[in-house]
């Protein structure tokens, strides 16, 4: 199991991203629409001033069962090990051993 | 004449045999999924998590009632939970108070008191032929420090009385508190793991003792399924008849 502190960090990041989401997207659209390089510079500065943890790419998609940061599948939110265990139990609807 | 011995092939040594979960193997045939619902990719993980929380809640709360299986199905926001248990009386409590508690618990977990939740409590016909219940029984005996061979023998007798075509039990770890861990298993009757149409109930349980952790695996062979209509070539003893289904609708 991943350290609780690491999972907690990711939780914190998720909260921050949500908090600043609107402001961030507004700034981004402004940046794209502006054509004057000076204006662009200004907006960019503003974007950089935002807290780092409000950037969505800092979130790591962890397994919700174990917190494993690697080997996680988006379709299930689970890491490869949990995926296999639960699939064998039949707890994943529609998932069966493939053979063709 | 000198014989040249081939070098030890390191790849061959690492590749040992392994058995897959007999339930997982049979999901398309002979076994049903424990969760039955459809969800688009975006919401699948969320619903999966809900299922998991519900299962954990039920197993924590009702371990005394011998819950062998939890089936969850969804149909457009309606959640149906079916509990298979050997002692429905313990689960339901007086006048269905147990079911209400369960529903409240689920609402708390889902954080949505308005979700439609249907709860079905089904009695397992032959409790002694259920792999999970047998495994649980053995685990409890081991945790009470019973000699493991005796525990296995008692479980075997129960299963045989319930009329089972085949049974295999494996216990591994510090048996009887020994310093060196080993694993022992016994088998009665047939347990054809390679036969897909063989209805095999498999269960794993962990027993935590003062000496450490013991792993228990139980395989129960209940018969081959020839056609879709009549599953289970019937076996031996008939179970005592009791009221079968108790359900509660919202």
PDB file of N, CA and C in Angstrom, chain B residues 15-72:
ATOM      1  N   UNK B  15       9.938 -20.798 -13.829  1.00  0.00           N
ATOM      2  CA  UNK B  15       8.568 -21.041 -14.247  1.00  0.00           C
ATOM      3  C   UNK B  15       8.018 -22.240 -13.511  1.00  0.00           C
ATOM      4  N   UNK B  16       7.320 -21.935 -12.407  1.00  0.00           N
ATOM      5  CA  UNK B  16       6.669 -23.047 -11.705  1.00  0.00           C
ATOM      6  C   UNK B  16       5.214 -23.065 -12.091  1.00  0.00           C
ATOM      7  N   UNK B  17       4.531 -24.162 -11.826  1.00  0.00           N
ATOM      8  CA  UNK B  17       3.120 -24.251 -12.158  1.00  0.00           C
ATOM      9  C   UNK B  17       2.317 -23.290 -11.301  1.00  0.00           C
ATOM     10  N   UNK B  18       1.168 -22.907 -11.783  1.00  0.00           N
ATOM     11  CA  UNK B  18       0.318 -21.987 -11.032  1.00  0.00           C
ATOM     12  C   UNK B  18      -1.116 -22.276 -11.409  1.00  0.00           C
ATOM     13  N   UNK B  19      -2.034 -22.103 -10.442  1.00  0.00           N
ATOM     14  CA  UNK B  19      -3.426 -22.389 -10.773  1.00  0.00           C
ATOM     15  C   UNK B  19      -4.222 -21.102 -10.730  1.00  0.00           C
ATOM     16  N   UNK B  20      -5.059 -20.865 -11.744  1.00  0.00           N
ATOM     17  CA  UNK B  20      -5.860 -19.653 -11.640  1.00  0.00           C
ATOM     18  C   UNK B  20      -7.087 -19.928 -10.810  1.00  0.00           C
ATOM     19  N   UNK B  21      -7.646 -18.875 -10.355  1.00  0.00           N
ATOM     20  CA  UNK B  21      -8.838 -18.891  -9.540  1.00  0.00           C
ATOM     21  C   UNK B  21      -9.957 -19.597 -10.306  1.00  0.00           C
ATOM     22  N   UNK B  22     -10.475 -20.688  -9.779  1.00  0.00           N
ATOM     23  CA  UNK B  22     -11.501 -21.438 -10.522  1.00  0.00           C
ATOM     24  C   UNK B  22     -12.774 -20.637 -10.755  1.00  0.00           C
ATOM     25  N   UNK B  23     -13.027 -19.669  -9.872  1.00  0.00           N
ATOM     26  CA  UNK B  23     -14.192 -18.825 -10.094  1.00  0.00           C
ATOM     27  C   UNK B  23     -13.963 -17.938 -11.309  1.00  0.00           C
ATOM     28  N   UNK B  24     -12.793 -17.296 -11.319  1.00  0.00           N
ATOM     29  CA  UNK B  24     -12.480 -16.398 -12.421  1.00  0.00           C
ATOM     30  C   UNK B  24     -12.526 -17.115 -13.763  1.00  0.00           C
ATOM     31  N   UNK B  25     -12.117 -18.362 -13.752  1.00  0.00           N
ATOM     32  CA  UNK B  25     -12.089 -19.127 -14.991  1.00  0.00           C
ATOM     33  C   UNK B  25     -13.493 -19.373 -15.510  1.00  0.00           C
ATOM     34  N   UNK B  26     -14.438 -19.514 -14.569  1.00  0.00           N
ATOM     35  CA  UNK B  26     -15.777 -19.940 -14.974  1.00  0.00           C
ATOM     36  C   UNK B  26     -16.788 -18.816 -15.077  1.00  0.00           C
ATOM     37  N   UNK B  27     -16.344 -17.571 -15.028  1.00  0.00           N
ATOM     38  CA  UNK B  27     -17.306 -16.473 -15.003  1.00  0.00           C
ATOM     39  C   UNK B  27     -18.282 -16.497 -16.162  1.00  0.00           C
ATOM     40  N   UNK B  28     -17.826 -16.883 -17.339  1.00  0.00           N
ATOM     41  CA  UNK B  28     -18.747 -16.879 -18.464  1.00  0.00           C
ATOM     42  C   UNK B  28     -19.709 -18.043 -18.397  1.00  0.00           C
ATOM     43  N   UNK B  29     -19.285 -19.087 -17.697  1.00  0.00           N
ATOM     44  CA  UNK B  29     -20.082 -20.309 -17.658  1.00  0.00           C
ATOM     45  C   UNK B  29     -19.938 -20.916 -16.276  1.00  0.00           C
ATOM     46  N   UNK B  30     -20.978 -21.331 -15.692  1.00  0.00           N
ATOM     47  CA  UNK B  30     -20.999 -21.966 -14.371  1.00  0.00           C
ATOM     48  C   UNK B  30     -20.896 -20.994 -13.209  1.00  0.00           C
ATOM     49  N   UNK B  31     -20.426 -19.811 -13.429  1.00  0.00           N
ATOM     50  CA  UNK B  31     -20.356 -18.843 -12.334  1.00  0.00           C
ATOM     51  C   UNK B  31     -20.970 -17.535 -12.769  1.00  0.00           C
ATOM     52  N   UNK B  32     -21.596 -16.860 -11.834  1.00  0.00           N
ATOM     53  CA  UNK B  32     -22.172 -15.566 -12.145  1.00  0.00           C
ATOM     54  C   UNK B  32     -21.258 -14.477 -11.613  1.00  0.00           C
ATOM     55  N   UNK B  33     -21.316 -13.328 -12.241  1.00  0.00           N
ATOM     56  CA  UNK B  33     -20.587 -12.186 -11.695  1.00  0.00           C
ATOM     57  C   UNK B  33     -21.222 -11.769 -10.385  1.00  0.00           C
ATOM     58  N   UNK B  34     -20.439 -11.202  -9.512  1.00  0.00           N
ATOM     59  CA  UNK B  34     -20.993 -10.771  -8.234  1.00  0.00           C
ATOM     60  C   UNK B  34     -21.579  -9.375  -8.331  1.00  0.00           C
ATOM     61  N   UNK B  35     -21.213  -8.670  -9.358  1.00  0.00           N
ATOM     62  CA  UNK B  35     -21.784  -7.346  -9.606  1.00  0.00           C
ATOM     63  C   UNK B  35     -22.327  -7.332 -11.022  1.00  0.00           C
ATOM     64  N   UNK B  36     -23.601  -6.960 -11.138  1.00  0.00           N
ATOM     65  CA  UNK B  36     -24.268  -7.022 -12.438  1.00  0.00           C
ATOM     66  C   UNK B  36     -24.766  -5.664 -12.824  1.00  0.00           C
ATOM     67  N   UNK B  37     -24.017  -4.943 -13.578  1.00  0.00           N
ATOM     68  CA  UNK B  37     -24.577  -3.679 -14.039  1.00  0.00           C
ATOM     69  C   UNK B  37     -23.786  -3.191 -15.219  1.00  0.00           C
ATOM     70  N   UNK B  38     -24.421  -2.235 -15.907  1.00  0.00           N
ATOM     71  CA  UNK B  38     -23.693  -1.628 -17.008  1.00  0.00           C
ATOM     72  C   UNK B  38     -23.377  -0.198 -16.608  1.00  0.00           C
ATOM     73  N   UNK B  39     -22.242   0.276 -17.011  1.00  0.00           N
ATOM     74  CA  UNK B  39     -21.939   1.681 -16.779  1.00  0.00           C
ATOM     75  C   UNK B  39     -21.003   2.158 -17.871  1.00  0.00           C
ATOM     76  N   UNK B  40     -21.196   3.363 -18.333  1.00  0.00           N
ATOM     77  CA  UNK B  40     -20.252   3.908 -19.311  1.00  0.00           C
ATOM     78  C   UNK B  40     -18.897   4.141 -18.648  1.00  0.00           C
ATOM     79  N   UNK B  41     -17.893   4.241 -19.457  1.00  0.00           N
ATOM     80  CA  UNK B  41     -16.523   4.301 -18.950  1.00  0.00           C
ATOM     81  C   UNK B  41     -16.297   5.364 -17.898  1.00  0.00           C
ATOM     82  N   UNK B  42     -16.978   6.474 -18.027  1.00  0.00           N
ATOM     83  CA  UNK B  42     -16.707   7.564 -17.093  1.00  0.00           C
ATOM     84  C   UNK B  42     -17.149   7.238 -15.675  1.00  0.00           C
ATOM     85  N   UNK B  43     -18.293   6.565 -15.561  1.00  0.00           N
ATOM     86  CA  UNK B  43     -18.805   6.344 -14.208  1.00  0.00           C
ATOM     87  C   UNK B  43     -18.457   4.971 -13.655  1.00  0.00           C
ATOM     88  N   UNK B  44     -17.910   4.102 -14.497  1.00  0.00           N
ATOM     89  CA  UNK B  44     -17.601   2.736 -14.043  1.00  0.00           C
ATOM     90  C   UNK B  44     -16.768   2.717 -12.750  1.00  0.00           C
ATOM     91  N   UNK B  45     -15.651   3.448 -12.699  1.00  0.00           N
ATOM     92  CA  UNK B  45     -14.841   3.382 -11.471  1.00  0.00           C
ATOM     93  C   UNK B  45     -15.588   3.872 -10.239  1.00  0.00           C
ATOM     94  N   UNK B  46     -16.400   4.900 -10.401  1.00  0.00           N
ATOM     95  CA  UNK B  46     -17.142   5.407  -9.250  1.00  0.00           C
ATOM     96  C   UNK B  46     -18.109   4.361  -8.711  1.00  0.00           C
ATOM     97  N   UNK B  47     -18.863   3.743  -9.627  1.00  0.00           N
ATOM     98  CA  UNK B  47     -19.807   2.724  -9.189  1.00  0.00           C
ATOM     99  C   UNK B  47     -19.081   1.542  -8.572  1.00  0.00           C
ATOM    100  N   UNK B  48     -17.948   1.203  -9.151  1.00  0.00           N
ATOM    101  CA  UNK B  48     -17.149   0.098  -8.622  1.00  0.00           C
ATOM    102  C   UNK B  48     -16.749   0.370  -7.183  1.00  0.00           C
ATOM    103  N   UNK B  49     -16.353   1.600  -6.946  1.00  0.00           N
ATOM    104  CA  UNK B  49     -15.970   1.992  -5.600  1.00  0.00           C
ATOM    105  C   UNK B  49     -17.139   1.869  -4.645  1.00  0.00           C
ATOM    106  N   UNK B  50     -18.304   2.291  -5.100  1.00  0.00           N
ATOM    107  CA  UNK B  50     -19.507   2.173  -4.268  1.00  0.00           C
ATOM    108  C   UNK B  50     -19.744   0.728  -3.896  1.00  0.00           C
ATOM    109  N   UNK B  51     -19.685  -0.136  -4.898  1.00  0.00           N
ATOM    110  CA  UNK B  51     -19.864  -1.563  -4.647  1.00  0.00           C
ATOM    111  C   UNK B  51     -18.916  -2.036  -3.567  1.00  0.00           C
ATOM    112  N   UNK B  52     -17.669  -1.607  -3.682  1.00  0.00           N
ATOM    113  CA  UNK B  52     -16.649  -2.060  -2.743  1.00  0.00           C
ATOM    114  C   UNK B  52     -16.977  -1.589  -1.336  1.00  0.00           C
ATOM    115  N   UNK B  53     -17.389  -0.331  -1.220  1.00  0.00           N
ATOM    116  CA  UNK B  53     -17.701   0.191   0.111  1.00  0.00           C
ATOM    117  C   UNK B  53     -18.877  -0.559   0.719  1.00  0.00           C
ATOM    118  N   UNK B  54     -19.862  -0.860  -0.120  1.00  0.00           N
ATOM    119  CA  UNK B  54     -21.018  -1.599   0.391  1.00  0.00           C
ATOM    120  C   UNK B  54     -20.589  -2.979   0.863  1.00  0.00           C
ATOM    121  N   UNK B  55     -19.784  -3.644   0.068  1.00  0.00           N
ATOM    122  CA  UNK B  55     -19.346  -4.982   0.463  1.00  0.00           C
ATOM    123  C   UNK B  55     -18.555  -4.947   1.760  1.00  0.00           C
ATOM    124  N   UNK B  56     -17.660  -3.990   1.881  1.00  0.00           N
ATOM    125  CA  UNK B  56     -16.874  -3.906   3.110  1.00  0.00           C
ATOM    126  C   UNK B  56     -17.772  -3.680   4.307  1.00  0.00           C
ATOM    127  N   UNK B  57     -18.733  -2.795   4.136  1.00  0.00           N
ATOM    128  CA  UNK B  57     -19.650  -2.500   5.220  1.00  0.00           C
ATOM    129  C   UNK B  57     -20.395  -3.753   5.659  1.00  0.00           C
ATOM    130  N   UNK B  58     -20.921  -4.484   4.672  1.00  0.00           N
ATOM    131  CA  UNK B  58     -21.691  -5.673   5.003  1.00  0.00           C
ATOM    132  C   UNK B  58     -20.826  -6.716   5.683  1.00  0.00           C
ATOM    133  N   UNK B  59     -19.619  -6.916   5.165  1.00  0.00           N
ATOM    134  CA  UNK B  59     -18.784  -7.939   5.765  1.00  0.00           C
ATOM    135  C   UNK B  59     -18.343  -7.571   7.166  1.00  0.00           C
ATOM    136  N   UNK B  60     -18.137  -6.280   7.400  1.00  0.00           N
ATOM    137  CA  UNK B  60     -17.733  -5.891   8.747  1.00  0.00           C
ATOM    138  C   UNK B  60     -18.880  -6.054   9.716  1.00  0.00           C
ATOM    139  N   UNK B  61     -20.053  -5.631   9.281  1.00  0.00           N
ATOM    140  CA  UNK B  61     -21.162  -5.574  10.214  1.00  0.00           C
ATOM    141  C   UNK B  61     -21.779  -6.941  10.478  1.00  0.00           C
ATOM    142  N   UNK B  62     -21.908  -7.745   9.428  1.00  0.00           N
ATOM    143  CA  UNK B  62     -22.684  -8.961   9.590  1.00  0.00           C
ATOM    144  C   UNK B  62     -21.846 -10.221   9.542  1.00  0.00           C
ATOM    145  N   UNK B  63     -20.597 -10.134   9.951  1.00  0.00           N
ATOM    146  CA  UNK B  63     -19.762 -11.330   9.905  1.00  0.00           C
ATOM    147  C   UNK B  63     -20.353 -12.435  10.774  1.00  0.00           C
ATOM    148  N   UNK B  64     -21.104 -12.072  11.788  1.00  0.00           N
ATOM    149  CA  UNK B  64     -21.674 -13.085  12.667  1.00  0.00           C
ATOM    150  C   UNK B  64     -22.795 -13.863  12.000  1.00  0.00           C
ATOM    151  N   UNK B  65     -23.404 -13.282  10.998  1.00  0.00           N
ATOM    152  CA  UNK B  65     -24.557 -13.932  10.373  1.00  0.00           C
ATOM    153  C   UNK B  65     -24.149 -14.877   9.263  1.00  0.00           C
ATOM    154  N   UNK B  66     -22.866 -15.020   9.020  1.00  0.00           N
ATOM    155  CA  UNK B  66     -22.434 -15.957   7.990  1.00  0.00           C
ATOM    156  C   UNK B  66     -22.892 -15.581   6.600  1.00  0.00           C
ATOM    157  N   UNK B  67     -22.466 -14.423   6.156  1.00  0.00           N
ATOM    158  CA  UNK B  67     -22.824 -13.988   4.801  1.00  0.00           C
ATOM    159  C   UNK B  67     -21.851 -14.626   3.830  1.00  0.00           C
ATOM    160  N   UNK B  68     -22.373 -15.385   2.891  1.00  0.00           N
ATOM    161  CA  UNK B  68     -21.447 -16.079   2.010  1.00  0.00           C
ATOM    162  C   UNK B  68     -21.195 -15.310   0.720  1.00  0.00           C
ATOM    163  N   UNK B  69     -22.170 -14.489   0.321  1.00  0.00           N
ATOM    164  CA  UNK B  69     -21.993 -13.782  -0.940  1.00  0.00           C
ATOM    165  C   UNK B  69     -22.831 -12.514  -0.976  1.00  0.00           C
ATOM    166  N   UNK B  70     -22.342 -11.528  -1.670  1.00  0.00           N
ATOM    167  CA  UNK B  70     -23.092 -10.287  -1.824  1.00  0.00           C
ATOM    168  C   UNK B  70     -23.223  -9.996  -3.310  1.00  0.00           C
ATOM    169  N   UNK B  71     -24.448 -10.034  -3.814  1.00  0.00           N
ATOM    170  CA  UNK B  71     -24.643  -9.750  -5.240  1.00  0.00           C
ATOM    171  C   UNK B  71     -25.222  -8.367  -5.392  1.00  0.00           C
ATOM    172  N   UNK B  72     -24.605  -7.591  -6.232  1.00  0.00           N
ATOM    173  CA  UNK B  72     -25.068  -6.218  -6.419  1.00  0.00           C
ATOM    174  C   UNK B  72     -25.476  -6.021  -7.866  1.00  0.00           C
TER     175      UNK B  72
END
